[in-house]
Amino acid sequence: FFDAESGRWVNSAIYPTNIRTEENKAIFVHMIRDITKRKIAEGDFEKSEKRFRTFVENSFECISNIDMDGNFLYVSPTGLKTFGMTLDELKEKHCTELVKPEFKRILKKSLDKAKKGEIVYFEYESVTHFGERWFESTLAPLKDNSGKIVSILRISRDITKRRKMEEKLRNNELLLRGV
């Protein structure tokens, strides 16, 4: 509870003992512990988590967390919108199921590198409910407190418009060379 008089958070507990008074009354031990530092740390953590969640949920990037087997643990709202699926639907899929067949090998190699601690960048074409889309992705290992890699962070950006513009430029260049 919060002790308004002292401005501190305290935890209070009463424990029975086997000791009795001369009048045979039970003796209890009342322990009060100052937990103000813990409460402040919890508040700071909550603020930090809220700030981080705001960044992720309002990002234009597709941010996801993938387990060591390649299954989705989390996908940001932008990612869900991009693929036209719910988180539950994506959790039923292996991440390689969302890429075109010719890019599965690249994704698997990239995942293997990230599992070994590397940060990996690659481009691939994917199939969404809205058609085929090009993405650039970065995979980075996420570690627990002991330093063990426990999952993979994937940050992806839809580059379909850029790829189409690059292709138009190449075609125009070929036309100009042919003239």
CSV table of N, CA and C in Angstrom, one decimal:
chain,number,residue,atom,x,y,z
A,1,PHE,N,0.8,-1.2,0.0
A,1,PHE,CA,0.0,0.0,0.0
A,1,PHE,C,0.9,1.2,0.0
A,2,PHE,N,0.3,2.4,-0.4
A,2,PHE,CA,1.0,3.6,-0.4
A,2,PHE,C,0.8,4.3,0.9
A,3,ASP,N,1.9,4.7,1.6
A,3,ASP,CA,1.8,5.4,2.8
A,3,ASP,C,1.9,6.9,2.5
A,4,ALA,N,0.8,7.6,2.5
A,4,ALA,CA,0.7,9.0,2.1
A,4,ALA,C,1.6,9.9,3.0
A,5,GLU,N,1.6,9.5,4.3
A,5,GLU,CA,2.3,10.4,5.2
A,5,GLU,C,3.8,10.4,4.9
A,6,SER,N,4.4,9.2,4.6
A,6,SER,CA,5.8,9.2,4.3
A,6,SER,C,6.1,9.3,2.8
A,7,GLY,N,5.1,9.1,2.0
A,7,GLY,CA,5.3,9.1,0.6
A,7,GLY,C,6.0,7.9,0.0
A,8,ARG,N,5.9,6.8,0.8
A,8,ARG,CA,6.6,5.5,0.4
A,8,ARG,C,5.6,4.4,0.2
A,9,TRP,N,6.0,3.5,-0.7
A,9,TRP,CA,5.2,2.2,-0.9
A,9,TRP,C,5.7,1.2,0.1
A,10,VAL,N,4.8,0.5,0.8
A,10,VAL,CA,5.2,-0.5,1.7
A,10,VAL,C,4.4,-1.7,1.5
A,11,ASN,N,5.0,-2.8,1.9
A,11,ASN,CA,4.4,-4.1,1.8
A,11,ASN,C,4.3,-4.6,3.3
A,12,SER,N,3.1,-4.9,3.7
A,12,SER,CA,2.8,-5.3,5.1
A,12,SER,C,2.3,-6.7,5.2
A,13,ALA,N,2.9,-7.5,6.1
A,13,ALA,CA,2.4,-8.9,6.3
A,13,ALA,C,2.5,-9.2,7.7
A,14,ILE,N,1.5,-10.0,8.2
A,14,ILE,CA,1.4,-10.5,9.6
A,14,ILE,C,1.6,-12.0,9.6
A,15,TYR,N,2.5,-12.5,10.4
A,15,TYR,CA,2.7,-13.9,10.4
A,15,TYR,C,2.5,-14.5,11.8
A,16,PRO,N,1.9,-15.6,12.0
A,16,PRO,CA,1.7,-16.2,13.3
A,16,PRO,C,3.0,-16.9,13.7
A,17,THR,N,3.2,-17.0,15.0
A,17,THR,CA,4.4,-17.7,15.6
A,17,THR,C,3.9,-18.8,16.5
A,18,ASN,N,4.8,-19.6,16.9
A,18,ASN,CA,4.4,-20.7,17.9
A,18,ASN,C,4.6,-20.1,19.4
A,19,ILE,N,5.0,-18.9,19.5
A,19,ILE,CA,5.2,-18.3,20.8
A,19,ILE,C,3.9,-17.7,21.4
A,20,ARG,N,3.8,-17.9,22.7
A,20,ARG,CA,2.6,-17.5,23.4
A,20,ARG,C,3.0,-16.6,24.6
A,21,THR,N,2.2,-15.7,25.0
A,21,THR,CA,2.4,-14.9,26.2
A,21,THR,C,2.1,-15.7,27.4
A,22,GLU,N,2.4,-15.1,28.6
A,22,GLU,CA,2.1,-15.7,29.9
A,22,GLU,C,0.6,-15.9,30.0
A,23,GLU,N,-0.2,-15.1,29.3
A,23,GLU,CA,-1.6,-15.2,29.4
A,23,GLU,C,-2.1,-16.2,28.3
A,24,ASN,N,-1.2,-16.9,27.6
A,24,ASN,CA,-1.5,-17.9,26.6
A,24,ASN,C,-2.1,-17.2,25.3
A,25,LYS,N,-1.7,-16.0,25.1
A,25,LYS,CA,-2.2,-15.3,23.9
A,25,LYS,C,-1.1,-15.5,22.8
A,26,ALA,N,-1.6,-15.7,21.5
A,26,ALA,CA,-0.7,-15.9,20.4
A,26,ALA,C,0.1,-14.6,20.1
A,27,ILE,N,1.3,-14.8,19.7
A,27,ILE,CA,2.2,-13.7,19.3
A,27,ILE,C,2.3,-13.7,17.8
A,28,PHE,N,2.1,-12.6,17.2
A,28,PHE,CA,2.3,-12.4,15.7
A,28,PHE,C,3.5,-11.5,15.4
A,29,VAL,N,4.1,-11.7,14.3
A,29,VAL,CA,5.2,-10.9,13.8
A,29,VAL,C,4.6,-10.0,12.7
A,30,HIS,N,4.7,-8.7,12.8
A,30,HIS,CA,4.3,-7.8,11.7
A,30,HIS,C,5.5,-7.3,11.0
A,31,MET,N,5.6,-7.6,9.7
A,31,MET,CA,6.7,-7.2,8.9
A,31,MET,C,6.3,-6.1,7.9
A,32,ILE,N,7.0,-5.0,7.9
A,32,ILE,CA,6.8,-4.0,7.0
A,32,ILE,C,8.0,-3.8,6.1
A,33,ARG,N,7.9,-3.8,4.8
A,33,ARG,CA,9.0,-3.7,4.0
A,33,ARG,C,8.8,-2.6,3.0
A,34,ASP,N,9.8,-1.7,2.9
A,34,ASP,CA,9.7,-0.6,1.9
A,34,ASP,C,10.0,-1.1,0.5
A,35,ILE,N,9.0,-0.9,-0.3
A,35,ILE,CA,9.1,-1.4,-1.7
A,35,ILE,C,9.0,-0.2,-2.7
A,36,THR,N,9.3,1.0,-2.2
A,36,THR,CA,9.3,2.2,-3.1
A,36,THR,C,10.1,2.0,-4.3
A,37,LYS,N,11.4,1.6,-4.2
A,37,LYS,CA,12.3,1.4,-5.3
A,37,LYS,C,11.7,0.5,-6.4
A,38,ARG,N,11.1,-0.6,-5.9
A,38,ARG,CA,10.5,-1.6,-6.8
A,38,ARG,C,9.3,-1.0,-7.6
A,39,LYS,N,8.5,-0.2,-6.8
A,39,LYS,CA,7.3,0.4,-7.5
A,39,LYS,C,7.7,1.5,-8.5
A,40,ILE,N,8.8,2.2,-8.2
A,40,ILE,CA,9.3,3.2,-9.1
A,40,ILE,C,9.8,2.5,-10.4
A,41,ALA,N,10.6,1.4,-10.2
A,41,ALA,CA,11.1,0.7,-11.3
A,41,ALA,C,10.0,0.1,-12.2
A,42,GLU,N,8.9,-0.4,-11.5
A,42,GLU,CA,7.8,-1.0,-12.3
A,42,GLU,C,7.1,0.1,-13.1
A,43,GLY,N,7.0,1.3,-12.5
A,43,GLY,CA,6.4,2.4,-13.2
A,43,GLY,C,7.2,2.9,-14.4
A,44,ASP,N,8.5,2.9,-14.2
A,44,ASP,CA,9.5,3.3,-15.3
A,44,ASP,C,9.4,2.2,-16.4
A,45,PHE,N,9.3,0.9,-16.0
A,45,PHE,CA,9.2,-0.1,-17.0
A,45,PHE,C,7.9,0.0,-17.8
A,46,GLU,N,6.8,0.2,-17.1
A,46,GLU,CA,5.5,0.4,-17.8
A,46,GLU,C,5.5,1.5,-18.8
A,47,LYS,N,6.2,2.7,-18.4
A,47,LYS,CA,6.3,3.8,-19.3
A,47,LYS,C,7.1,3.5,-20.5
A,48,SER,N,8.2,2.8,-20.2
A,48,SER,CA,9.1,2.4,-21.3
A,48,SER,C,8.4,1.4,-22.3
A,49,GLU,N,7.7,0.4,-21.7
A,49,GLU,CA,7.0,-0.5,-22.5
A,49,GLU,C,5.9,0.2,-23.4
A,50,LYS,N,5.2,1.1,-22.8
A,50,LYS,CA,4.1,1.8,-23.5
A,50,LYS,C,4.7,2.6,-24.6
A,51,ARG,N,5.9,3.3,-24.3
A,51,ARG,CA,6.5,4.1,-25.4
A,51,ARG,C,7.0,3.2,-26.5
A,52,PHE,N,7.6,2.1,-26.2
A,52,PHE,CA,8.0,1.1,-27.2
A,52,PHE,C,6.9,0.6,-28.0
A,53,ARG,N,5.8,0.2,-27.3
A,53,ARG,CA,4.6,-0.3,-28.0
A,53,ARG,C,4.0,0.7,-29.0
A,54,THR,N,4.0,2.0,-28.6
A,54,THR,CA,3.5,3.1,-29.4
A,54,THR,C,4.4,3.2,-30.7
A,55,PHE,N,5.7,3.1,-30.5
A,55,PHE,CA,6.6,3.1,-31.7
A,55,PHE,C,6.3,2.0,-32.7
A,56,VAL,N,6.2,0.8,-32.1
A,56,VAL,CA,5.9,-0.4,-33.0
A,56,VAL,C,4.5,-0.3,-33.6
A,57,GLU,N,3.5,0.0,-32.8
A,57,GLU,CA,2.2,-0.1,-33.4
A,57,GLU,C,1.8,1.1,-34.3
A,58,ASN,N,2.6,2.1,-34.3
A,58,ASN,CA,2.4,3.3,-35.2
A,58,ASN,C,3.4,3.4,-36.3
A,59,SER,N,4.3,2.4,-36.4
A,59,SER,CA,5.3,2.4,-37.5
A,59,SER,C,4.7,2.0,-38.8
A,60,PHE,N,5.3,2.5,-39.9
A,60,PHE,CA,4.9,2.2,-41.2
A,60,PHE,C,5.6,0.9,-41.6
A,61,GLU,N,6.5,0.4,-40.8
A,61,GLU,CA,7.2,-0.9,-41.1
A,61,GLU,C,6.4,-2.1,-40.6
A,62,CYS,N,6.6,-3.2,-41.2
A,62,CYS,CA,6.0,-4.5,-40.7
A,62,CYS,C,7.0,-5.0,-39.7
A,63,ILE,N,6.6,-5.0,-38.5
A,63,ILE,CA,7.5,-5.5,-37.4
A,63,ILE,C,7.0,-6.8,-36.8
A,64,SER,N,7.8,-7.8,-36.8
A,64,SER,CA,7.3,-9.1,-36.3
A,64,SER,C,8.4,-9.7,-35.5
A,65,ASN,N,8.0,-10.6,-34.6
A,65,ASN,CA,8.8,-11.5,-33.8
A,65,ASN,C,8.6,-12.9,-34.2
A,66,ILE,N,9.7,-13.6,-34.5
A,66,ILE,CA,9.6,-15.0,-35.0
A,66,ILE,C,10.3,-15.9,-34.1
A,67,ASP,N,9.7,-17.0,-33.7
A,67,ASP,CA,10.4,-17.9,-32.8
A,67,ASP,C,11.5,-18.7,-33.6
A,68,MET,N,12.3,-19.5,-32.9
A,68,MET,CA,13.5,-20.1,-33.5
A,68,MET,C,13.1,-21.2,-34.5
A,69,ASP,N,11.8,-21.5,-34.6
A,69,ASP,CA,11.4,-22.5,-35.6
A,69,ASP,C,10.8,-21.8,-36.8
A,70,GLY,N,10.7,-20.5,-36.8
A,70,GLY,CA,10.2,-19.7,-37.9
A,70,GLY,C,8.7,-19.4,-37.9
A,71,ASN,N,8.1,-19.5,-36.7
A,71,ASN,CA,6.7,-19.2,-36.5
A,71,ASN,C,6.5,-17.8,-35.9
A,72,PHE,N,5.4,-17.2,-36.3
A,72,PHE,CA,5.2,-15.8,-35.8
A,72,PHE,C,4.7,-15.8,-34.4
A,73,LEU,N,5.3,-15.0,-33.6
A,73,LEU,CA,4.9,-14.8,-32.2
A,73,LEU,C,4.1,-13.4,-32.1
A,74,TYR,N,4.5,-12.5,-32.9
A,74,TYR,CA,3.9,-11.1,-32.9
A,74,TYR,C,4.1,-10.5,-34.3
A,75,VAL,N,3.0,-9.8,-34.7
A,75,VAL,CA,3.1,-9.0,-35.9
A,75,VAL,C,2.4,-7.7,-35.7
A,76,SER,N,3.1,-6.6,-36.0
A,76,SER,CA,2.5,-5.3,-35.8
A,76,SER,C,1.3,-5.0,-36.6
A,77,PRO,N,0.5,-4.0,-36.2
A,77,PRO,CA,-0.7,-3.7,-37.0
A,77,PRO,C,-0.4,-3.5,-38.5
A,78,THR,N,0.7,-2.8,-38.8
A,78,THR,CA,1.0,-2.5,-40.2
A,78,THR,C,1.2,-3.9,-40.9
A,79,GLY,N,1.9,-4.8,-40.3
A,79,GLY,CA,2.1,-6.1,-40.9
A,79,GLY,C,0.9,-6.9,-41.1
A,80,LEU,N,0.0,-6.8,-40.1
A,80,LEU,CA,-1.3,-7.5,-40.3
A,80,LEU,C,-2.1,-6.9,-41.4
A,81,LYS,N,-2.1,-5.6,-41.5
A,81,LYS,CA,-2.8,-4.9,-42.6
A,81,LYS,C,-2.2,-5.2,-44.0
A,82,THR,N,-0.8,-5.3,-44.0
A,82,THR,CA,-0.1,-5.5,-45.3
A,82,THR,C,-0.5,-6.9,-45.8
A,83,PHE,N,-0.5,-7.9,-44.9
A,83,PHE,CA,-0.8,-9.3,-45.3
A,83,PHE,C,-2.3,-9.6,-45.4
A,84,GLY,N,-3.1,-8.7,-44.8
A,84,GLY,CA,-4.6,-8.9,-44.8
A,84,GLY,C,-5.0,-10.1,-44.0
A,85,MET,N,-4.3,-10.3,-42.9
A,85,MET,CA,-4.5,-11.5,-42.0
A,85,MET,C,-4.6,-11.0,-40.5
A,86,THR,N,-5.2,-11.8,-39.7
A,86,THR,CA,-5.1,-11.6,-38.2
A,86,THR,C,-3.9,-12.2,-37.7
A,87,LEU,N,-3.5,-11.9,-36.5
A,87,LEU,CA,-2.4,-12.5,-35.8
A,87,LEU,C,-2.6,-14.0,-35.6
A,88,ASP,N,-3.8,-14.4,-35.3
A,88,ASP,CA,-4.1,-15.8,-35.2
A,88,ASP,C,-3.9,-16.6,-36.5
A,89,GLU,N,-4.3,-15.9,-37.6
A,89,GLU,CA,-4.0,-16.6,-38.9
A,89,GLU,C,-2.5,-16.7,-39.2
A,90,LEU,N,-1.8,-15.6,-38.9
A,90,LEU,CA,-0.4,-15.6,-39.2
A,90,LEU,C,0.4,-16.6,-38.2
A,91,LYS,N,-0.1,-16.8,-37.0
A,91,LYS,CA,0.5,-17.7,-36.1
A,91,LYS,C,0.4,-19.1,-36.6
A,92,GLU,N,-0.6,-19.4,-37.4
A,92,GLU,CA,-0.7,-20.8,-38.0
A,92,GLU,C,0.2,-21.0,-39.2
A,93,LYS,N,0.9,-20.0,-39.6
A,93,LYS,CA,1.8,-20.2,-40.8
A,93,LYS,C,3.3,-20.1,-40.4
A,94,HIS,N,4.1,-20.8,-41.1
A,94,HIS,CA,5.5,-20.7,-41.0
A,94,HIS,C,5.9,-19.4,-41.8
A,95,CYS,N,6.9,-18.7,-41.4
A,95,CYS,CA,7.2,-17.4,-42.1
A,95,CYS,C,7.6,-17.7,-43.6
A,96,THR,N,8.1,-18.8,-43.9
A,96,THR,CA,8.4,-19.1,-45.3
A,96,THR,C,7.2,-19.3,-46.2
A,97,GLU,N,6.0,-19.5,-45.6
A,97,GLU,CA,4.8,-19.7,-46.4
A,97,GLU,C,4.4,-18.4,-47.0
A,98,LEU,N,4.9,-17.3,-46.6
A,98,LEU,CA,4.4,-16.0,-47.1
A,98,LEU,C,5.3,-15.5,-48.2
A,99,VAL,N,6.4,-16.2,-48.6
A,99,VAL,CA,7.2,-15.7,-49.7
A,99,VAL,C,7.0,-16.6,-50.9
A,100,LYS,N,7.3,-16.0,-52.0
A,100,LYS,CA,7.2,-16.8,-53.3
A,100,LYS,C,8.2,-17.9,-53.2
A,101,PRO,N,7.9,-19.1,-53.8
A,101,PRO,CA,8.8,-20.2,-53.8
A,101,PRO,C,10.2,-20.0,-54.1
A,102,GLU,N,10.5,-19.1,-55.1
A,102,GLU,CA,11.9,-18.9,-55.4
A,102,GLU,C,12.7,-18.1,-54.4
A,103,PHE,N,12.0,-17.6,-53.4
A,103,PHE,CA,12.7,-16.8,-52.3
A,103,PHE,C,12.7,-17.6,-51.0
A,104,LYS,N,12.2,-18.7,-50.9
A,104,LYS,CA,12.2,-19.5,-49.6
A,104,LYS,C,13.6,-19.8,-49.2
A,105,ARG,N,14.5,-20.2,-50.1
A,105,ARG,CA,15.8,-20.6,-49.8
A,105,ARG,C,16.6,-19.3,-49.2
A,106,ILE,N,16.3,-18.2,-49.8
A,106,ILE,CA,17.0,-16.9,-49.3
A,106,ILE,C,16.5,-16.6,-47.9
A,107,LEU,N,15.2,-16.8,-47.6
A,107,LEU,CA,14.7,-16.5,-46.3
A,107,LEU,C,15.2,-17.5,-45.3
A,108,LYS,N,15.3,-18.8,-45.6
A,108,LYS,CA,15.8,-19.8,-44.7
A,108,LYS,C,17.3,-19.6,-44.4
A,109,LYS,N,18.1,-19.2,-45.4
A,109,LYS,CA,19.5,-18.9,-45.1
A,109,LYS,C,19.6,-17.7,-44.2
A,110,SER,N,18.8,-16.7,-44.5
A,110,SER,CA,18.8,-15.5,-43.6
A,110,SER,C,18.4,-15.8,-42.2
A,111,LEU,N,17.4,-16.6,-42.0
A,111,LEU,CA,17.0,-17.0,-40.7
A,111,LEU,C,18.1,-17.8,-40.0
A,112,ASP,N,18.8,-18.7,-40.7
A,112,ASP,CA,19.9,-19.4,-40.1
A,112,ASP,C,21.0,-18.5,-39.6
A,113,LYS,N,21.3,-17.5,-40.4
A,113,LYS,CA,22.3,-16.5,-40.1
A,113,LYS,C,21.9,-15.7,-38.8
A,114,ALA,N,20.6,-15.3,-38.8
A,114,ALA,CA,20.1,-14.5,-37.6
A,114,ALA,C,20.2,-15.4,-36.4
A,115,LYS,N,19.9,-16.7,-36.5
A,115,LYS,CA,19.9,-17.6,-35.4
A,115,LYS,C,21.3,-17.8,-34.8
A,116,LYS,N,22.3,-17.5,-35.6
A,116,LYS,CA,23.7,-17.6,-35.2
A,116,LYS,C,24.2,-16.2,-34.7
A,117,GLY,N,23.4,-15.2,-34.7
A,117,GLY,CA,23.8,-13.9,-34.1
A,117,GLY,C,24.0,-12.8,-35.1
A,118,GLU,N,23.8,-13.1,-36.4
A,118,GLU,CA,24.1,-12.0,-37.4
A,118,GLU,C,22.8,-11.2,-37.6
A,119,ILE,N,23.0,-10.0,-38.0
A,119,ILE,CA,21.9,-9.1,-38.5
A,119,ILE,C,22.0,-9.2,-40.0
A,120,VAL,N,20.8,-9.6,-40.6
A,120,VAL,CA,20.8,-9.9,-42.1
A,120,VAL,C,19.8,-9.0,-42.8
A,121,TYR,N,20.2,-8.5,-44.0
A,121,TYR,CA,19.3,-7.7,-44.8
A,121,TYR,C,19.1,-8.5,-46.1
A,122,PHE,N,17.9,-8.5,-46.6
A,122,PHE,CA,17.6,-9.2,-47.9
A,122,PHE,C,16.3,-8.6,-48.5
A,123,GLU,N,16.1,-8.9,-49.8
A,123,GLU,CA,14.8,-8.5,-50.5
A,123,GLU,C,14.2,-9.7,-51.0
A,124,TYR,N,12.9,-9.7,-51.1
A,124,TYR,CA,12.1,-10.9,-51.5
A,124,TYR,C,10.7,-10.4,-52.0
A,125,GLU,N,10.1,-11.3,-52.7
A,125,GLU,CA,8.7,-11.1,-53.2
A,125,GLU,C,7.8,-12.0,-52.4
A,126,SER,N,6.7,-11.5,-52.0
A,126,SER,CA,5.8,-12.2,-51.1
A,126,SER,C,4.4,-12.1,-51.7
A,127,VAL,N,3.5,-13.1,-51.3
A,127,VAL,CA,2.2,-13.2,-51.7
A,127,VAL,C,1.3,-12.8,-50.6
A,128,THR,N,0.5,-11.7,-50.8
A,128,THR,CA,-0.5,-11.3,-49.7
A,128,THR,C,-1.9,-11.4,-50.3
A,129,HIS,N,-2.9,-11.1,-49.4
A,129,HIS,CA,-4.3,-11.2,-49.9
A,129,HIS,C,-4.5,-10.1,-50.9
A,130,PHE,N,-3.6,-9.1,-51.0
A,130,PHE,CA,-3.8,-8.0,-52.0
A,130,PHE,C,-2.9,-8.2,-53.2
A,131,GLY,N,-2.3,-9.4,-53.4
A,131,GLY,CA,-1.4,-9.6,-54.5
A,131,GLY,C,0.0,-9.7,-54.1
A,132,GLU,N,0.9,-9.8,-55.1
A,132,GLU,CA,2.3,-9.9,-54.9
A,132,GLU,C,2.9,-8.6,-54.6
A,133,ARG,N,3.8,-8.6,-53.6
A,133,ARG,CA,4.4,-7.4,-53.1
A,133,ARG,C,5.9,-7.7,-52.9
A,134,TRP,N,6.7,-6.7,-53.1
A,134,TRP,CA,8.2,-6.8,-52.8
A,134,TRP,C,8.5,-6.2,-51.4
A,135,PHE,N,9.4,-6.8,-50.7
A,135,PHE,CA,9.8,-6.3,-49.4
A,135,PHE,C,11.3,-6.3,-49.2
A,136,GLU,N,11.8,-5.4,-48.4
A,136,GLU,CA,13.1,-5.5,-47.9
A,136,GLU,C,13.0,-5.7,-46.4
A,137,SER,N,13.8,-6.7,-45.9
A,137,SER,CA,13.7,-7.1,-44.5
A,137,SER,C,15.1,-7.1,-43.9
A,138,THR,N,15.0,-6.8,-42.6
A,138,THR,CA,16.2,-7.0,-41.7
A,138,THR,C,15.8,-8.0,-40.6
A,139,LEU,N,16.6,-9.0,-40.5
A,139,LEU,CA,16.4,-9.9,-39.4
A,139,LEU,C,17.5,-9.7,-38.3
A,140,ALA,N,17.1,-9.7,-37.1
A,140,ALA,CA,18.1,-9.5,-36.0
A,140,ALA,C,17.8,-10.4,-34.9
A,141,PRO,N,18.8,-11.0,-34.3
A,141,PRO,CA,18.5,-11.9,-33.1
A,141,PRO,C,18.1,-11.2,-31.9
A,142,LEU,N,17.2,-11.8,-31.2
A,142,LEU,CA,16.7,-11.2,-29.9
A,142,LEU,C,17.2,-12.2,-28.8
A,143,LYS,N,17.9,-11.6,-27.8
A,143,LYS,CA,18.5,-12.4,-26.7
A,143,LYS,C,17.9,-12.3,-25.4
A,144,ASP,N,18.0,-13.3,-24.6
A,144,ASP,CA,17.5,-13.2,-23.2
A,144,ASP,C,18.6,-12.6,-22.3
A,145,ASN,N,18.3,-12.5,-21.0
A,145,ASN,CA,19.3,-11.9,-20.1
A,145,ASN,C,20.6,-12.6,-20.1
A,146,SER,N,20.7,-13.9,-20.4
A,146,SER,CA,21.9,-14.6,-20.4
A,146,SER,C,22.7,-14.5,-21.7
A,147,GLY,N,22.1,-13.8,-22.7
A,147,GLY,CA,22.7,-13.7,-24.0
A,147,GLY,C,22.3,-14.8,-25.0
A,148,LYS,N,21.5,-15.7,-24.6
A,148,LYS,CA,21.0,-16.8,-25.5
A,148,LYS,C,20.0,-16.2,-26.5
A,149,ILE,N,20.2,-16.5,-27.8
A,149,ILE,CA,19.2,-16.1,-28.8
A,149,ILE,C,17.9,-16.9,-28.6
A,150,VAL,N,16.8,-16.1,-28.4
A,150,VAL,CA,15.5,-16.8,-28.1
A,150,VAL,C,14.5,-16.6,-29.2
A,151,SER,N,14.7,-15.5,-30.1
A,151,SER,CA,13.7,-15.3,-31.2
A,151,SER,C,14.4,-14.3,-32.2
A,152,ILE,N,13.7,-14.1,-33.2
A,152,ILE,CA,14.2,-13.2,-34.3
A,152,ILE,C,13.3,-12.0,-34.5
A,153,LEU,N,13.8,-10.8,-34.6
A,153,LEU,CA,13.1,-9.6,-34.9
A,153,LEU,C,13.2,-9.4,-36.4
A,154,ARG,N,12.0,-9.2,-37.0
A,154,ARG,CA,12.0,-9.0,-38.5
A,154,ARG,C,11.3,-7.6,-38.7
A,155,ILE,N,12.0,-6.8,-39.4
A,155,ILE,CA,11.5,-5.5,-39.7
A,155,ILE,C,11.5,-5.4,-41.3
A,156,SER,N,10.3,-5.2,-41.8
A,156,SER,CA,10.1,-5.3,-43.3
A,156,SER,C,9.5,-4.0,-43.8
A,157,ARG,N,9.8,-3.6,-45.0
A,157,ARG,CA,9.2,-2.5,-45.6
A,157,ARG,C,8.8,-2.9,-47.0
A,158,ASP,N,7.6,-2.5,-47.4
A,158,ASP,CA,7.0,-2.7,-48.7
A,158,ASP,C,7.7,-1.8,-49.7
A,159,ILE,N,8.5,-2.4,-50.6
A,159,ILE,CA,9.2,-1.7,-51.6
A,159,ILE,C,8.7,-1.9,-53.0
A,160,THR,N,7.4,-2.4,-53.1
A,160,THR,CA,6.8,-2.7,-54.4
A,160,THR,C,6.8,-1.5,-55.4
A,161,LYS,N,6.5,-0.3,-54.9
A,161,LYS,CA,6.5,0.9,-55.8
A,161,LYS,C,7.9,1.2,-56.3
A,162,ARG,N,8.9,1.1,-55.4
A,162,ARG,CA,10.3,1.3,-55.8
A,162,ARG,C,10.7,0.3,-56.8
A,163,ARG,N,10.4,-1.0,-56.6
A,163,ARG,CA,10.8,-2.0,-57.6
A,163,ARG,C,10.1,-1.8,-59.0
A,164,LYS,N,8.9,-1.3,-59.0
A,164,LYS,CA,8.2,-1.0,-60.2
A,164,LYS,C,8.8,0.1,-60.9
A,165,MET,N,9.2,1.2,-60.2
A,165,MET,CA,9.9,2.3,-60.8
A,165,MET,C,11.2,1.9,-61.3
A,166,GLU,N,12.0,1.1,-60.6
A,166,GLU,CA,13.3,0.6,-61.1
A,166,GLU,C,13.1,-0.2,-62.4
A,167,GLU,N,12.1,-1.0,-62.5
A,167,GLU,CA,11.8,-1.8,-63.7
A,167,GLU,C,11.5,-0.8,-64.9
A,168,LYS,N,10.6,0.2,-64.6
A,168,LYS,CA,10.3,1.2,-65.7
A,168,LYS,C,11.6,1.9,-66.2
A,169,LEU,N,12.4,2.3,-65.2
A,169,LEU,CA,13.7,2.9,-65.6
A,169,LEU,C,14.5,2.0,-66.5
A,170,ARG,N,14.6,0.7,-66.1
A,170,ARG,CA,15.4,-0.2,-66.9
A,170,ARG,C,14.8,-0.4,-68.3
A,171,ASN,N,13.5,-0.5,-68.4
A,171,ASN,CA,12.8,-0.6,-69.7
A,171,ASN,C,13.0,0.6,-70.5
A,172,ASN,N,12.9,1.8,-69.9
A,172,ASN,CA,13.1,3.0,-70.7
A,172,ASN,C,14.6,3.1,-71.2
A,173,GLU,N,15.5,2.7,-70.3
A,173,GLU,CA,16.9,2.6,-70.7
A,173,GLU,C,17.1,1.7,-71.9
A,174,LEU,N,16.5,0.5,-71.9
A,174,LEU,CA,16.6,-0.4,-73.0
A,174,LEU,C,16.0,0.2,-74.3
A,175,LEU,N,14.8,0.9,-74.1
A,175,LEU,CA,14.2,1.5,-75.3
A,175,LEU,C,15.1,2.6,-75.9
A,176,LEU,N,15.7,3.4,-75.0
A,176,LEU,CA,16.6,4.4,-75.5
A,176,LEU,C,17.9,3.9,-76.2
A,177,ARG,N,18.4,2.8,-75.7
A,177,ARG,CA,19.5,2.2,-76.3
A,177,ARG,C,19.2,1.6,-77.7
A,178,GLY,N,17.9,1.1,-77.8
A,178,GLY,CA,17.5,0.5,-79.0
A,178,GLY,C,17.2,1.6,-80.1
A,179,VAL,N,17.0,2.8,-79.7
A,179,VAL,CA,16.7,3.9,-80.7
A,179,VAL,C,17.9,4.3,-81.5
